[in-house]
PDB file of C-alpha atoms and ligand atoms in Angstrom:
ATOM      1  CA  MET A   1      17.886  51.227-187.468  1.00  0.00           C
ATOM      2  CA  LYS A   2      21.309  50.460-188.955  1.00  0.00           C
ATOM      3  CA  GLN A   3      23.137  47.317-187.825  1.00  0.00           C
ATOM      4  CA  LEU A   4      25.477  48.242-184.995  1.00  0.00           C
ATOM      5  CA  THR A   5      29.187  47.613-185.444  1.00  0.00           C
ATOM      6  CA  VAL A   6      31.389  47.862-182.378  1.00  0.00           C
ATOM      7  CA  LEU A   7      35.067  48.705-182.134  1.00  0.00           C
ATOM      8  CA  ILE A   8      36.561  47.125-179.000  1.00  0.00           C
ATOM      9  CA  THR A   9      40.083  47.951-177.841  1.00  0.00           C
ATOM     10  CA  GLY A  10      42.050  45.348-175.901  1.00  0.00           C
ATOM     11  CA  ALA A  11      39.760  42.639-177.242  1.00  0.00           C
ATOM     12  CA  SER A  12      42.103  39.637-177.077  1.00  0.00           C
ATOM     13  CA  GLU A  13      41.927  39.005-173.336  1.00  0.00           C
ATOM     14  CA  GLY A  14      39.971  39.662-170.159  1.00  0.00           C
ATOM     15  CA  LEU A  15      37.033  42.042-170.178  1.00  0.00           C
ATOM     16  CA  GLY A  16      37.634  43.003-173.839  1.00  0.00           C
ATOM     17  CA  LYS A  17      37.236  39.381-174.918  1.00  0.00           C
ATOM     18  CA  SER A  18      34.001  39.153-172.913  1.00  0.00           C
ATOM     19  CA  PHE A  19      32.791  42.339-174.667  1.00  0.00           C
ATOM     20  CA  ALA A  20      33.570  40.701-178.015  1.00  0.00           C
ATOM     21  CA  ILE A  21      31.595  37.537-177.181  1.00  0.00           C
ATOM     22  CA  GLU A  22      28.687  39.527-175.700  1.00  0.00           C
ATOM     23  CA  SER A  23      28.562  41.761-178.812  1.00  0.00           C
ATOM     24  CA  ALA A  24      28.620  38.716-181.108  1.00  0.00           C
ATOM     25  CA  LYS A  25      25.746  37.140-179.137  1.00  0.00           C
ATOM     26  CA  ARG A  26      23.752  40.339-179.743  1.00  0.00           C
ATOM     27  CA  GLY A  27      24.395  40.206-183.503  1.00  0.00           C
ATOM     28  CA  LEU A  28      26.690  43.258-183.691  1.00  0.00           C
ATOM     29  CA  GLY A  29      29.462  43.502-186.295  1.00  0.00           C
ATOM     30  CA  LEU A  30      32.894  43.626-184.691  1.00  0.00           C
ATOM     31  CA  VAL A  31      36.191  45.419-185.073  1.00  0.00           C
ATOM     32  CA  LEU A  32      38.672  43.957-182.610  1.00  0.00           C
ATOM     33  CA  VAL A  33      41.876  45.778-181.702  1.00  0.00           C
ATOM     34  CA  SER A  34      44.769  44.377-179.682  1.00  0.00           C
ATOM     35  CA  LEU A  35      48.519  44.019-179.658  1.00  0.00           C
ATOM     36  CA  PRO A  36      50.136  42.021-182.498  1.00  0.00           C
ATOM     37  CA  ASN A  37      50.281  38.227-181.917  1.00  0.00           C
ATOM     38  CA  SER A  38      47.712  38.325-179.120  1.00  0.00           C
ATOM     39  CA  GLY A  39      45.455  35.668-180.687  1.00  0.00           C
ATOM     40  CA  LEU A  40      42.889  38.070-182.166  1.00  0.00           C
ATOM     41  CA  GLU A  41      42.382  36.003-185.357  1.00  0.00           C
ATOM     42  CA  HIS A  42      41.725  32.915-183.251  1.00  0.00           C
ATOM     43  CA  LEU A  43      39.010  34.782-181.313  1.00  0.00           C
ATOM     44  CA  ALA A  44      37.622  36.225-184.565  1.00  0.00           C
ATOM     45  CA  ASN A  45      37.286  32.716-186.062  1.00  0.00           C
ATOM     46  CA  TYR A  46      35.526  31.486-182.928  1.00  0.00           C
ATOM     47  CA  LEU A  47      33.003  34.351-183.275  1.00  0.00           C
ATOM     48  CA  ARG A  48      32.532  33.762-187.016  1.00  0.00           C
ATOM     49  CA  VAL A  49      31.911  30.026-186.558  1.00  0.00           C
ATOM     50  CA  ASN A  50      29.715  30.226-183.442  1.00  0.00           C
ATOM     51  CA  PHE A  51      27.766  33.441-183.998  1.00  0.00           C
ATOM     52  CA  ASN A  52      28.100  34.021-187.747  1.00  0.00           C
ATOM     53  CA  SER A  53      29.656  37.402-186.864  1.00  0.00           C
ATOM     54  CA  LYS A  54      31.319  39.830-189.243  1.00  0.00           C
ATOM     55  CA  VAL A  55      34.714  40.442-187.640  1.00  0.00           C
ATOM     56  CA  PHE A  56      37.607  42.679-188.682  1.00  0.00           C
ATOM     57  CA  CYS A  57      40.859  42.499-186.712  1.00  0.00           C
ATOM     58  CA  ILE A  58      43.423  45.246-186.237  1.00  0.00           C
ATOM     59  CA  GLU A  59      46.654  44.255-184.524  1.00  0.00           C
ATOM     60  CA  MET A  60      48.224  47.421-183.202  1.00  0.00           C
ATOM     61  CA  ASP A  61      50.062  48.848-180.222  1.00  0.00           C
ATOM     62  CA  LEU A  62      47.634  51.502-178.977  1.00  0.00           C
ATOM     63  CA  THR A  63      50.385  53.441-177.198  1.00  0.00           C
ATOM     64  CA  LYS A  64      51.893  54.408-180.580  1.00  0.00           C
ATOM     65  CA  ASN A  65      51.430  58.124-181.413  1.00  0.00           C
ATOM     66  CA  THR A  66      49.667  57.405-184.679  1.00  0.00           C
ATOM     67  CA  SER A  67      47.546  54.407-183.647  1.00  0.00           C
ATOM     68  CA  ALA A  68      44.177  56.192-183.323  1.00  0.00           C
ATOM     69  CA  SER A  69      44.402  57.791-186.773  1.00  0.00           C
ATOM     70  CA  GLU A  70      45.731  54.564-188.336  1.00  0.00           C
ATOM     71  CA  ILE A  71      42.718  52.655-186.977  1.00  0.00           C
ATOM     72  CA  PHE A  72      40.216  55.022-188.597  1.00  0.00           C
ATOM     73  CA  GLU A  73      42.237  55.064-191.851  1.00  0.00           C
ATOM     74  CA  LYS A  74      42.011  51.249-191.921  1.00  0.00           C
ATOM     75  CA  LEU A  75      38.246  51.407-191.320  1.00  0.00           C
ATOM     76  CA  MET A  76      37.788  53.908-194.157  1.00  0.00           C
ATOM     77  CA  ALA A  77      40.007  51.880-196.519  1.00  0.00           C
ATOM     78  CA  ASN A  78      37.914  48.775-195.789  1.00  0.00           C
ATOM     79  CA  LYS A  79      34.599  50.708-195.931  1.00  0.00           C
ATOM     80  CA  ILE A  80      33.713  49.753-192.366  1.00  0.00           C
ATOM     81  CA  GLU A  81      31.468  52.091-190.426  1.00  0.00           C
ATOM     82  CA  VAL A  82      31.493  51.682-186.645  1.00  0.00           C
ATOM     83  CA  ASN A  83      28.802  53.182-184.445  1.00  0.00           C
ATOM     84  CA  VAL A  84      29.795  51.775-181.060  1.00  0.00           C
ATOM     85  CA  LEU A  85      33.182  52.423-179.448  1.00  0.00           C
ATOM     86  CA  ILE A  86      34.286  50.494-176.368  1.00  0.00           C
ATOM     87  CA  ASN A  87      37.446  52.044-174.944  1.00  0.00           C
ATOM     88  CA  ASN A  88      38.472  49.021-172.908  1.00  0.00           C
ATOM     89  CA  ALA A  89      42.253  48.574-173.237  1.00  0.00           C
ATOM     90  CA  GLY A  90      43.953  49.588-170.031  1.00  0.00           C
ATOM     91  CA  LEU A  91      47.004  48.831-167.972  1.00  0.00           C
ATOM     92  CA  GLY A  92      46.727  48.453-164.191  1.00  0.00           C
ATOM     93  CA  ASN A  93      49.248  48.145-161.365  1.00  0.00           C
ATOM     94  CA  TRP A  94      49.377  47.249-157.699  1.00  0.00           C
ATOM     95  CA  SER A  95      52.764  48.603-156.631  1.00  0.00           C
ATOM     96  CA  TRP A  96      54.421  51.441-154.725  1.00  0.00           C
ATOM     97  CA  PHE A  97      55.045  54.493-156.899  1.00  0.00           C
ATOM     98  CA  GLU A  98      58.847  54.078-156.799  1.00  0.00           C
ATOM     99  CA  ASP A  99      58.693  50.407-157.765  1.00  0.00           C
ATOM    100  CA  LYS A 100      57.809  51.115-161.417  1.00  0.00           C
ATOM    101  CA  ASN A 101      60.008  52.967-163.866  1.00  0.00           C
ATOM    102  CA  VAL A 102      59.301  55.957-166.077  1.00  0.00           C
ATOM    103  CA  ASP A 103      58.581  53.797-169.150  1.00  0.00           C
ATOM    104  CA  PHE A 104      55.861  51.901-167.292  1.00  0.00           C
ATOM    105  CA  TYR A 105      54.018  55.100-166.311  1.00  0.00           C
ATOM    106  CA  ARG A 106      54.392  56.538-169.807  1.00  0.00           C
ATOM    107  CA  THR A 107      52.815  53.402-171.306  1.00  0.00           C
ATOM    108  CA  GLN A 108      50.051  53.383-168.678  1.00  0.00           C
ATOM    109  CA  ILE A 109      49.131  57.019-169.314  1.00  0.00           C
ATOM    110  CA  ASP A 110      49.363  56.642-173.117  1.00  0.00           C
ATOM    111  CA  LEU A 111      47.106  53.579-173.107  1.00  0.00           C
ATOM    112  CA  ASN A 112      44.594  54.542-170.413  1.00  0.00           C
ATOM    113  CA  ILE A 113      44.271  58.255-171.227  1.00  0.00           C
ATOM    114  CA  THR A 114      45.758  59.441-174.528  1.00  0.00           C
ATOM    115  CA  ASN A 115      44.465  56.547-176.582  1.00  0.00           C
ATOM    116  CA  THR A 116      40.933  56.856-175.129  1.00  0.00           C
ATOM    117  CA  VAL A 117      40.763  60.598-175.816  1.00  0.00           C
ATOM    118  CA  LEU A 118      42.096  60.340-179.377  1.00  0.00           C
ATOM    119  CA  LEU A 119      39.918  57.383-180.375  1.00  0.00           C
ATOM    120  CA  THR A 120      36.852  59.145-178.969  1.00  0.00           C
ATOM    121  CA  ARG A 121      37.718  62.334-180.870  1.00  0.00           C
ATOM    122  CA  LEU A 122      38.160  60.502-184.196  1.00  0.00           C
ATOM    123  CA  PHE A 123      35.060  58.347-183.586  1.00  0.00           C
ATOM    124  CA  LEU A 124      32.980  61.546-183.382  1.00  0.00           C
ATOM    125  CA  ASN A 125      34.306  62.546-186.838  1.00  0.00           C
ATOM    126  CA  HIS A 126      33.595  59.086-188.226  1.00  0.00           C
ATOM    127  CA  ILE A 127      29.966  58.497-187.166  1.00  0.00           C
ATOM    128  CA  ASP A 128      26.757  59.534-188.876  1.00  0.00           C
ATOM    129  CA  LYS A 129      25.321  61.836-186.188  1.00  0.00           C
ATOM    130  CA  SER A 130      21.767  61.465-187.488  1.00  0.00           C
ATOM    131  CA  GLU A 131      21.807  57.813-186.263  1.00  0.00           C
ATOM    132  CA  ALA A 132      22.237  56.527-182.718  1.00  0.00           C
ATOM    133  CA  SER A 133      25.796  55.769-181.681  1.00  0.00           C
ATOM    134  CA  TYR A 134      27.384  54.723-178.414  1.00  0.00           C
ATOM    135  CA  ILE A 135      30.644  55.159-176.525  1.00  0.00           C
ATOM    136  CA  LEU A 136      31.512  53.090-173.483  1.00  0.00           C
ATOM    137  CA  ASN A 137      34.563  54.253-171.553  1.00  0.00           C
ATOM    138  CA  VAL A 138      35.957  51.687-169.159  1.00  0.00           C
ATOM    139  CA  GLY A 139      36.885  53.416-165.937  1.00  0.00           C
ATOM    140  CA  SER A 140      37.187  51.729-162.561  1.00  0.00           C
ATOM    141  CA  LEU A 141      35.902  52.009-159.016  1.00  0.00           C
ATOM    142  CA  GLY A 142      39.570  52.881-158.394  1.00  0.00           C
ATOM    143  CA  GLY A 143      38.757  56.194-160.073  1.00  0.00           C
ATOM    144  CA  HIS A 144      36.215  56.944-157.315  1.00  0.00           C
ATOM    145  CA  PHE A 145      38.464  56.180-154.340  1.00  0.00           C
ATOM    146  CA  ILE A 146      41.956  57.048-153.166  1.00  0.00           C
ATOM    147  CA  VAL A 147      43.808  53.725-153.229  1.00  0.00           C
ATOM    148  CA  PRO A 148      47.521  53.626-152.330  1.00  0.00           C
ATOM    149  CA  LYS A 149      49.508  51.326-154.671  1.00  0.00           C
ATOM    150  CA  LYS A 150      47.117  52.306-157.488  1.00  0.00           C
ATOM    151  CA  GLN A 151      48.284  55.947-157.568  1.00  0.00           C
ATOM    152  CA  VAL A 152      48.762  56.497-161.332  1.00  0.00           C
ATOM    153  CA  TYR A 153      46.237  53.868-162.425  1.00  0.00           C
ATOM    154  CA  GLY A 154      43.502  55.360-160.188  1.00  0.00           C
ATOM    155  CA  ALA A 155      44.343  58.834-161.462  1.00  0.00           C
ATOM    156  CA  THR A 156      44.022  57.694-165.104  1.00  0.00           C
ATOM    157  CA  LYS A 157      40.612  56.231-164.265  1.00  0.00           C
ATOM    158  CA  SER A 158      39.547  59.465-162.490  1.00  0.00           C
ATOM    159  CA  PHE A 159      40.516  61.218-165.717  1.00  0.00           C
ATOM    160  CA  ILE A 160      38.276  58.821-167.692  1.00  0.00           C
ATOM    161  CA  GLY A 161      35.408  59.574-165.297  1.00  0.00           C
ATOM    162  CA  TYR A 162      35.814  63.347-165.595  1.00  0.00           C
ATOM    163  CA  PHE A 163      36.274  63.176-169.375  1.00  0.00           C
ATOM    164  CA  THR A 164      33.163  61.010-169.819  1.00  0.00           C
ATOM    165  CA  ARG A 165      30.959  63.177-167.563  1.00  0.00           C
ATOM    166  CA  CYS A 166      32.010  66.331-169.439  1.00  0.00           C
ATOM    167  CA  LEU A 167      31.283  64.753-172.819  1.00  0.00           C
ATOM    168  CA  GLN A 168      27.875  63.598-171.560  1.00  0.00           C
ATOM    169  CA  LEU A 169      27.026  67.269-171.009  1.00  0.00           C
ATOM    170  CA  GLU A 170      28.562  68.457-174.289  1.00  0.00           C
ATOM    171  CA  LEU A 171      26.739  65.742-176.279  1.00  0.00           C
ATOM    172  CA  SER A 172      23.389  65.868-174.467  1.00  0.00           C
ATOM    173  CA  GLY A 173      20.498  66.233-176.876  1.00  0.00           C
ATOM    174  CA  THR A 174      22.455  64.502-179.695  1.00  0.00           C
ATOM    175  CA  ASN A 175      22.251  60.890-180.872  1.00  0.00           C
ATOM    176  CA  VAL A 176      25.621  60.097-179.292  1.00  0.00           C
ATOM    177  CA  HIS A 177      25.234  58.234-176.005  1.00  0.00           C
ATOM    178  CA  ILE A 178      28.297  58.038-173.809  1.00  0.00           C
ATOM    179  CA  SER A 179      28.533  55.846-170.723  1.00  0.00           C
ATOM    180  CA  LEU A 180      31.113  55.314-168.022  1.00  0.00           C
ATOM    181  CA  LEU A 181      31.720  51.786-166.758  1.00  0.00           C
ATOM    182  CA  SER A 182      33.078  51.730-163.195  1.00  0.00           C
ATOM    183  CA  PRO A 183      33.723  48.124-162.241  1.00  0.00           C
ATOM    184  CA  GLY A 184      35.281  46.854-159.022  1.00  0.00           C
ATOM    185  CA  GLY A 185      37.660  43.900-159.188  1.00  0.00           C
ATOM    186  CA  ILE A 186      37.134  41.492-162.087  1.00  0.00           C
ATOM    187  CA  ASN A 187      38.573  37.994-162.406  1.00  0.00           C
ATOM    188  CA  THR A 188      40.189  38.637-165.782  1.00  0.00           C
ATOM    189  CA  LYS A 189      43.497  36.820-165.411  1.00  0.00           C
ATOM    190  CA  PRO A 190      45.051  34.042-163.296  1.00  0.00           C
ATOM    191  CA  GLU A 191      47.103  36.357-161.055  1.00  0.00           C
ATOM    192  CA  LEU A 192      43.991  38.418-160.229  1.00  0.00           C
ATOM    193  CA  LEU A 193      41.993  35.250-159.606  1.00  0.00           C
ATOM    194  CA  VAL A 194      44.614  34.108-157.065  1.00  0.00           C
ATOM    195  CA  MET A 195      44.681  37.536-155.371  1.00  0.00           C
ATOM    196  CA  ASN A 196      40.874  37.857-155.361  1.00  0.00           C
ATOM    197  CA  ASN A 197      40.405  34.350-153.957  1.00  0.00           C
ATOM    198  CA  GLU A 198      42.261  35.424-150.824  1.00  0.00           C
ATOM    199  CA  LEU A 199      39.735  38.158-150.104  1.00  0.00           C
ATOM    200  CA  LYS A 200      37.091  37.603-147.480  1.00  0.00           C
ATOM    201  CA  GLY A 201      33.620  38.878-146.579  1.00  0.00           C
ATOM    202  CA  PHE A 202      32.443  42.119-148.146  1.00  0.00           C
ATOM    203  CA  ALA A 203      35.669  42.612-150.143  1.00  0.00           C
ATOM    204  CA  LYS A 204      35.092  39.255-151.842  1.00  0.00           C
ATOM    205  CA  ALA A 205      31.521  40.250-152.708  1.00  0.00           C
ATOM    206  CA  THR A 206      32.853  43.163-154.788  1.00  0.00           C
ATOM    207  CA  ILE A 207      34.660  40.815-157.225  1.00  0.00           C
ATOM    208  CA  LEU A 208      32.813  39.866-160.403  1.00  0.00           C
ATOM    209  CA  GLU A 209      33.345  37.691-163.477  1.00  0.00           C
ATOM    210  CA  ALA A 210      34.202  39.380-166.789  1.00  0.00           C
ATOM    211  CA  ASP A 211      31.218  37.936-168.679  1.00  0.00           C
ATOM    212  CA  TYR A 212      28.809  39.318-166.069  1.00  0.00           C
ATOM    213  CA  VAL A 213      30.431  42.778-166.200  1.00  0.00           C
ATOM    214  CA  ALA A 214      30.421  42.849-170.020  1.00  0.00           C
ATOM    215  CA  LYS A 215      26.714  41.967-170.171  1.00  0.00           C
ATOM    216  CA  ALA A 216      25.726  44.531-167.514  1.00  0.00           C
ATOM    217  CA  ALA A 217      27.843  47.172-169.257  1.00  0.00           C
ATOM    218  CA  MET A 218      26.342  46.585-172.690  1.00  0.00           C
ATOM    219  CA  ASP A 219      22.797  46.551-171.293  1.00  0.00           C
ATOM    220  CA  GLY A 220      23.503  49.874-169.557  1.00  0.00           C
ATOM    221  CA  MET A 221      25.235  51.444-172.555  1.00  0.00           C
ATOM    222  CA  LEU A 222      22.406  50.559-174.970  1.00  0.00           C
ATOM    223  CA  LYS A 223      19.912  52.052-172.500  1.00  0.00           C
ATOM    224  CA  GLY A 224      22.009  55.246-172.436  1.00  0.00           C
ATOM    225  CA  LYS A 225      22.940  54.928-168.736  1.00  0.00           C
ATOM    226  CA  LYS A 226      25.438  57.568-167.640  1.00  0.00           C
ATOM    227  CA  GLU A 227      27.405  55.394-165.230  1.00  0.00           C
ATOM    228  CA  ILE A 228      27.300  51.632-164.926  1.00  0.00           C
ATOM    229  CA  ILE A 229      28.537  50.113-161.656  1.00  0.00           C
ATOM    230  CA  PRO A 230      28.061  46.351-161.853  1.00  0.00           C
ATOM    231  CA  GLY A 231      27.296  44.480-158.630  1.00  0.00           C
ATOM    232  CA  PHE A 232      25.274  45.483-155.580  1.00  0.00           C
ATOM    233  CA  ALA A 233      28.314  45.511-153.246  1.00  0.00           C
ATOM    234  CA  ASN A 234      30.126  47.977-155.531  1.00  0.00           C
ATOM    235  CA  ARG A 235      27.112  50.306-155.777  1.00  0.00           C
ATOM    236  CA  PHE A 236      26.851  50.179-151.976  1.00  0.00           C
ATOM    237  CA  LEU A 237      30.548  51.185-151.654  1.00  0.00           C
ATOM    238  CA  VAL A 238      30.045  54.202-153.924  1.00  0.00           C
ATOM    239  CA  MET A 239      27.007  55.248-151.909  1.00  0.00           C
ATOM    240  CA  LEU A 240      28.980  54.914-148.634  1.00  0.00           C
ATOM    241  CA  ASP A 241      31.792  56.987-150.136  1.00  0.00           C
ATOM    242  CA  LYS A 242      29.336  59.829-150.749  1.00  0.00           C
ATOM    243  CA  ILE A 243      28.139  59.942-147.139  1.00  0.00           C
ATOM    244  CA  ILE A 244      31.327  59.241-145.135  1.00  0.00           C
ATOM    245  CA  PRO A 245      33.157  62.494-144.259  1.00  0.00           C
ATOM    246  CA  GLY A 246      36.602  63.003-145.835  1.00  0.00           C
ATOM    247  CA  PHE A 247      38.561  62.898-142.543  1.00  0.00           C
ATOM    248  CA  LEU A 248      37.024  59.495-141.662  1.00  0.00           C
ATOM    249  CA  LYS A 249      37.916  58.091-145.075  1.00  0.00           C
ATOM    250  CA  GLU A 250      41.505  59.220-144.544  1.00  0.00           C
ATOM    251  CA  ILE A 251      41.670  57.418-141.174  1.00  0.00           C
ATOM    252  CA  ILE A 252      40.333  54.212-142.768  1.00  0.00           C
ATOM    253  CA  ILE A 253      42.843  54.437-145.651  1.00  0.00           C
ATOM    254  CA  ARG A 254      45.769  55.129-143.273  1.00  0.00           C
ATOM    255  CA  ARG A 255      44.809  52.089-141.134  1.00  0.00           C
ATOM    256  CA  LYS A 256      44.598  49.935-144.258  1.00  0.00           C
ATOM    257  CA  LEU A 257      47.954  51.286-145.417  1.00  0.00           C
ATOM    258  CA  LYS A 258      49.518  50.418-142.046  1.00  0.00           C
ATOM    259  CA  SER A 259      48.288  46.835-142.315  1.00  0.00           C
ATOM    260  CA  ILE A 260      49.709  46.597-145.885  1.00  0.00           C
ATOM    261  CA  LEU A 261      53.063  47.940-144.677  1.00  0.00           C
ATOM    262  CA  THR A 262      53.291  45.465-141.796  1.00  0.00           C
ATOM    263  CA  THR A 263      52.379  42.362-143.870  1.00  0.00           C
TER     264      THR A 263
HETATM  265  N1  NAP B   1      40.545  43.428-164.036  1.00  0.00           N
HETATM  266  C1  NAP B   1      40.062  44.267-163.119  1.00  0.00           C
HETATM  267  O1  NAP B   1      39.993  43.959-161.922  1.00  0.00           O
HETATM  268  C2  NAP B   1      39.556  45.628-163.546  1.00  0.00           C
HETATM  269  C3  NAP B   1      38.834  46.392-162.628  1.00  0.00           C
HETATM  270  C4  NAP B   1      38.348  47.647-163.004  1.00  0.00           C
HETATM  271  C5  NAP B   1      38.599  48.117-164.281  1.00  0.00           C
HETATM  272  N2  NAP B   1      39.307  47.355-165.160  1.00  0.00           N
HETATM  273  C6  NAP B   1      39.558  47.910-166.491  1.00  0.00           C
HETATM  274  O2  NAP B   1      39.012  47.036-167.464  1.00  0.00           O
HETATM  275  C7  NAP B   1      39.776  47.108-168.674  1.00  0.00           C
HETATM  276  C8  NAP B   1      40.188  45.717-169.086  1.00  0.00           C
HETATM  277  O3  NAP B   1      40.961  45.148-168.037  1.00  0.00           O
HETATM  278  P1  NAP B   1      41.412  43.618-168.064  1.00  0.00           P
HETATM  279  O4  NAP B   1      41.646  43.221-166.655  1.00  0.00           O
HETATM  280  O5  NAP B   1      40.483  42.836-168.906  1.00  0.00           O
HETATM  281  O6  NAP B   1      42.843  43.754-168.763  1.00  0.00           O
HETATM  282  P2  NAP B   1      43.727  42.616-169.473  1.00  0.00           P
HETATM  283  O7  NAP B   1      43.229  41.241-169.135  1.00  0.00           O
HETATM  284  O8  NAP B   1      45.147  42.972-169.160  1.00  0.00           O
HETATM  285  O9  NAP B   1      43.441  42.884-171.003  1.00  0.00           O
HETATM  286  C9  NAP B   1      43.879  44.067-171.574  1.00  0.00           C
HETATM  287  C10 NAP B   1      43.689  43.978-173.072  1.00  0.00           C
HETATM  288  O10 NAP B   1      44.285  45.160-173.639  1.00  0.00           O
HETATM  289  C11 NAP B   1      45.266  44.754-174.586  1.00  0.00           C
HETATM  290  N3  NAP B   1      46.381  45.672-174.570  1.00  0.00           N
HETATM  291  C12 NAP B   1      47.243  45.888-173.541  1.00  0.00           C
HETATM  292  N4  NAP B   1      48.157  46.811-173.922  1.00  0.00           N
HETATM  293  C13 NAP B   1      47.848  47.162-175.205  1.00  0.00           C
HETATM  294  C14 NAP B   1      48.427  48.036-176.157  1.00  0.00           C
HETATM  295  N5  NAP B   1      49.498  48.769-175.862  1.00  0.00           N
HETATM  296  N6  NAP B   1      47.866  48.123-177.375  1.00  0.00           N
HETATM  297  C15 NAP B   1      46.788  47.369-177.689  1.00  0.00           C
HETATM  298  N7  NAP B   1      46.186  46.531-176.851  1.00  0.00           N
HETATM  299  C16 NAP B   1      46.724  46.421-175.624  1.00  0.00           C
HETATM  300  C17 NAP B   1      45.707  43.356-174.139  1.00  0.00           C
HETATM  301  O11 NAP B   1      46.318  42.688-175.229  1.00  0.00           O
HETATM  302  P3  NAP B   1      47.379  41.501-174.914  1.00  0.00           P
HETATM  303  O12 NAP B   1      46.558  40.333-174.521  1.00  0.00           O
HETATM  304  O13 NAP B   1      48.092  41.326-176.180  1.00  0.00           O
HETATM  305  O14 NAP B   1      48.278  42.027-173.812  1.00  0.00           O
HETATM  306  C18 NAP B   1      44.370  42.772-173.695  1.00  0.00           C
HETATM  307  O15 NAP B   1      43.620  42.366-174.794  1.00  0.00           O
HETATM  308  C19 NAP B   1      40.959  48.037-168.366  1.00  0.00           C
HETATM  309  O16 NAP B   1      40.674  49.336-168.815  1.00  0.00           O
HETATM  310  C20 NAP B   1      41.043  48.001-166.849  1.00  0.00           C
HETATM  311  O17 NAP B   1      41.641  49.164-166.317  1.00  0.00           O
HETATM  312  C21 NAP B   1      39.788  46.118-164.824  1.00  0.00           C
END
């Protein structure tokens, strides 16, 4: 089997950085993509020194119209063949719909949806389909549930779920394995850590560390799992969601919304 080389978007921080370290530990070659001046070269040097990894960095704004094609042009020009794509870069929010402006939503949709679709499309042109290759699309548990204050974000992640499930059917029987990662909350940055630390009981049990999620996701992807939901509490929530009737879910959400509005 050929050596696997993984392209990870949003690799400089958070879950993407954990994917980079996990991939290096497993001996994969790496192509790391993130915004300019986000410390990618620093991370690349850490991986080269500690894991003897082959690392190629691309600093690029993934919301640019031409970014997906420019990435594959750079790979071709440098004779780099990738056979694993981790569509990780994503922009979240926790705010009322009217509190963000039009530019914010445009960026969120471009990054979470357009960029994922275009990179996936060009990846399928790029790979050797006679060998195994893998795509991991990072969705969210938010894509499973209706969560006020995550209106556009949750919808982008529902899109990722639908898109991934359709491609799984279209690509079944080929050597291309495509998985959906649906994590709950992850402690990826200080502000989330502060917010997550205030949670109690079951809600707290749904929060996981980025390194744990990255490892579970890569294990699942390489086994060809269709959907990876890290953490028992999160899998339990998804199971509950399937059995609770719609009207009851709406009552629970409205109650939760009321408590948000009065705090
Ligand atoms: N954290 C959670 O609780 C959680 C839960 C479920 C799902 N997820 C999903 O997991 C993924 C990673 O989340 P995270 O919390 O690790 O996010 P994060 O800490 O904000 O990291 C996002 C990464 O994407 C890069 N990025 C942002 N905008 C970009 C752009 N326009 N072009 C190129 N790169 C860009 C960032 O680069 P810079 O460092 O330069 O900004 C950073 O490397 C996302 O898809 C998110 O929706 C997260």
